XYZ file of C-alpha atoms in Angstrom:
259
model
C -53.997 -60.982 130.967
C -56.416 -63.877 131.234
C -58.949 -65.171 128.748
C -62.438 -63.732 129.115
C -64.624 -65.036 131.918
C -67.294 -65.854 129.338
C -65.468 -68.315 127.120
C -66.948 -69.034 123.723
C -66.835 -72.443 122.088
C -63.636 -71.740 120.151
C -61.781 -70.400 123.177
C -62.670 -73.429 125.297
C -61.651 -75.803 122.511
C -58.357 -74.005 121.871
C -57.537 -73.962 125.590
C -58.158 -77.702 125.823
C -55.859 -78.290 122.834
C -53.088 -76.179 124.373
C -53.307 -77.965 127.716
C -53.326 -81.404 126.102
C -50.252 -80.516 124.017
C -48.441 -79.249 127.118
C -49.375 -82.346 129.101
C -47.799 -84.388 126.293
C -44.543 -82.467 126.749
C -44.845 -79.886 123.953
C -44.833 -76.099 123.999
C -48.174 -74.603 122.986
C -49.709 -71.131 122.961
C -52.638 -69.102 121.712
C -51.187 -66.966 118.939
C -51.922 -63.992 116.716
C -55.149 -62.060 116.430
C -56.880 -63.740 119.361
C -54.132 -62.558 121.734
C -54.263 -59.058 120.250
C -58.028 -58.883 120.668
C -57.958 -60.161 124.264
C -55.411 -57.472 125.146
C -57.776 -54.924 123.569
C -60.614 -56.318 125.709
C -62.407 -57.647 122.650
C -63.871 -61.134 122.386
C -62.024 -62.979 119.593
C -64.142 -65.068 117.263
C -61.264 -67.314 116.191
C -58.458 -68.870 118.206
C -55.251 -70.235 116.681
C -52.687 -72.427 118.412
C -48.932 -72.607 117.779
C -46.900 -75.528 119.090
C -43.556 -77.304 119.060
C -45.378 -80.552 118.207
C -44.792 -81.723 114.638
C -47.833 -82.288 112.396
C -47.655 -86.080 112.775
C -47.511 -85.664 116.548
C -50.567 -83.394 116.514
C -52.465 -85.958 114.437
C -51.458 -88.735 116.821
C -52.590 -86.774 119.874
C -56.071 -85.814 118.649
C -58.672 -88.159 117.204
C -60.263 -85.788 114.667
C -57.873 -83.817 112.475
C -57.748 -82.393 108.951
C -54.307 -81.939 107.284
C -55.245 -78.681 105.532
C -51.668 -77.422 105.236
C -49.560 -80.231 106.602
C -46.600 -79.378 104.356
C -46.504 -75.992 106.114
C -47.116 -77.495 109.551
C -50.832 -76.661 109.746
C -53.426 -79.118 111.055
C -57.083 -78.463 111.877
C -58.104 -80.122 115.138
C -61.818 -80.765 115.603
C -62.816 -80.820 119.246
C -65.837 -79.747 121.320
C -67.731 -78.818 118.155
C -65.012 -76.379 117.073
C -62.332 -76.488 114.390
C -59.048 -74.985 115.612
C -55.967 -74.354 113.474
C -52.865 -75.819 115.103
C -49.558 -74.819 113.509
C -46.057 -76.066 114.252
C -43.486 -73.358 115.030
C -41.689 -72.647 111.778
C -39.262 -70.416 109.927
C -40.078 -69.509 106.319
C -37.172 -70.006 103.901
C -37.671 -67.665 100.972
C -40.714 -66.754 98.908
C -41.295 -67.241 95.188
C -44.867 -66.115 94.519
C -45.295 -63.188 96.903
C -47.567 -65.282 99.083
C -46.308 -68.723 100.126
C -42.865 -69.670 101.457
C -40.698 -71.639 99.042
C -39.699 -73.900 101.885
C -40.017 -74.035 105.659
C -38.037 -75.298 108.624
C -39.715 -76.283 111.863
C -38.178 -74.093 114.541
C -38.676 -72.365 117.884
C -41.513 -70.203 119.153
C -39.344 -67.082 118.877
C -38.422 -67.793 115.247
C -42.097 -68.454 114.563
C -42.945 -65.006 115.938
C -40.280 -63.259 113.885
C -41.739 -64.485 110.573
C -45.168 -62.929 111.200
C -46.530 -59.714 109.711
C -47.178 -57.030 112.345
C -45.996 -56.680 115.918
C -49.538 -56.641 117.298
C -50.151 -60.007 115.585
C -46.920 -61.574 116.843
C -48.004 -62.130 120.448
C -48.293 -65.522 122.171
C -50.338 -66.410 125.239
C -49.466 -69.153 127.698
C -52.856 -70.452 128.855
C -51.425 -72.385 131.801
C -49.299 -69.561 133.191
C -51.763 -66.853 132.110
C -48.899 -64.865 130.628
C -48.303 -63.035 127.345
C -45.048 -63.923 125.597
C -43.742 -61.101 123.408
C -40.562 -61.302 121.299
C -41.526 -58.529 118.858
C -42.663 -55.507 120.881
C -46.323 -56.088 120.172
C -47.546 -55.113 123.652
C -45.801 -51.750 123.415
C -47.285 -51.090 119.974
C -50.750 -51.970 121.283
C -50.213 -49.367 124.003
C -48.984 -46.890 121.375
C -51.906 -47.893 119.125
C -49.751 -48.278 116.040
C -49.436 -50.697 113.115
C -45.787 -51.695 112.617
C -44.218 -54.602 110.747
C -42.003 -57.100 112.518
C -38.520 -56.188 111.313
C -37.842 -54.681 107.885
C -41.155 -53.603 106.299
C -39.776 -54.049 102.777
C -38.900 -57.661 103.550
C -42.280 -58.351 105.176
C -44.176 -56.930 102.181
C -41.908 -58.669 99.682
C -42.772 -61.977 101.344
C -46.512 -61.406 100.969
C -47.753 -58.373 99.032
C -51.216 -58.644 100.590
C -49.699 -57.517 103.890
C -49.738 -53.964 102.514
C -53.515 -54.094 102.258
C -53.764 -55.851 105.620
C -51.880 -52.930 107.204
C -54.519 -50.571 105.843
C -57.342 -52.811 107.074
C -55.924 -53.128 110.589
C -55.284 -49.383 110.709
C -58.877 -48.637 109.713
C -60.602 -51.291 111.802
C -58.557 -50.664 114.958
C -58.208 -46.909 114.358
C -54.422 -47.216 114.770
C -52.102 -45.152 112.533
C -49.555 -46.952 110.368
C -46.005 -46.413 111.651
C -44.021 -44.048 109.399
C -41.441 -46.506 108.009
C -44.140 -49.109 107.427
C -46.239 -46.588 105.479
C -43.209 -45.463 103.448
C -42.570 -49.069 102.442
C -46.187 -49.477 101.322
C -45.991 -46.295 99.262
C -42.745 -47.468 97.666
C -44.042 -50.965 96.887
C -47.681 -50.140 96.117
C -47.502 -51.184 92.456
C -46.661 -54.755 93.489
C -50.154 -55.198 94.970
C -51.320 -56.193 91.470
C -49.393 -59.457 91.945
C -52.041 -60.501 94.479
C -55.121 -62.322 93.211
C -58.273 -60.211 93.093
C -59.986 -62.795 95.309
C -57.545 -62.096 98.144
C -57.770 -58.343 97.536
C -61.564 -58.533 97.576
C -61.578 -60.433 100.870
C -59.426 -57.762 102.537
C -61.558 -54.925 101.160
C -64.757 -56.590 102.358
C -63.286 -57.012 105.864
C -62.231 -53.366 105.839
C -65.479 -51.886 104.516
C -67.558 -54.079 106.832
C -65.530 -52.772 109.760
C -66.309 -49.803 111.970
C -64.216 -47.223 110.087
C -64.599 -47.674 106.299
C -64.056 -43.972 105.602
C -60.596 -44.121 107.163
C -59.881 -47.245 105.135
C -60.719 -45.467 101.901
C -58.576 -42.489 102.900
C -55.630 -44.793 103.664
C -56.027 -46.601 100.351
C -55.491 -43.251 98.638
C -52.746 -42.043 101.004
C -50.776 -45.260 100.548
C -51.197 -45.272 96.770
C -52.795 -48.724 96.859
C -56.103 -47.501 95.442
C -54.478 -46.014 92.347
C -52.345 -49.147 91.900
C -55.394 -51.414 92.120
C -57.784 -49.228 90.129
C -55.781 -46.958 87.781
C -58.839 -46.459 85.587
C -60.610 -44.790 88.512
C -58.158 -41.884 88.308
C -59.314 -41.239 84.761
C -62.960 -41.680 85.802
C -62.597 -39.045 88.510
C -61.309 -36.598 85.924
C -64.466 -37.273 83.975
C -66.756 -37.146 87.014
C -69.072 -34.674 85.312
C -70.578 -37.566 83.352
C -71.549 -39.438 86.541
C -74.900 -38.885 88.281
C -74.904 -36.089 90.840
C -73.642 -37.257 94.236
C -71.842 -40.295 92.780
C -68.055 -40.595 92.876
C -65.939 -42.696 90.559
C -64.152 -44.054 93.606
C -67.330 -45.455 95.100
C -68.519 -46.865 91.788
C -65.208 -48.571 91.147
C -64.902 -50.161 94.577
C -68.476 -51.393 94.702
C -68.102 -52.864 91.227
C -64.934 -54.760 92.115
C -65.691 -56.049 95.606
């Protein structure tokens, strides 16, 4: 797989960052959603870079940087009119708030891949060699068109509860089913979604309902149990649907009110 022949600004900037990091003796790859989208023959809007370079080394190599998440190894590099997130390979060491790691350890590219959410998001792309690097089976799951967590789904969702909602969004937007064990874990852990801030929930719902398959998203919210966990009052409202205007559902009212 090679990047598109019609590079956008972000792709050109990210490629320049990767090559400069490699010329300085570091490992560096495109990572995550941009690799997934290129393999699906879609033009990514955002490009992220993962590298063996430590945050201080990234800052020393590029003239314009923003230390947005330096404690977690994340630096924004501004280049060619673009702002590209550059993250040091890391391993997350425990979670305390269902969102952020309690501590991290800078590590290898493979360990960096293993901490990510879904196999299709755990792919790396070597710009120089024009080769996909896959430690998690993401290419196979793209071929199978399936959403599957990397490793134990219970562990992945315990680390960040929002990943349950992200699974639903990716399933709806890509029209990929959720793998059986991954879906079972969501159904078992659905009540923990209330630990996530409504701002983060809202952002995921907006991305899902602005996608190309919102009806499937709504169906999956119900199938997974996440809708009832997020909006328990809507269950009662549906039982009282006779009081709503004709053609209006409590589900629609509730979602539109809360997004």
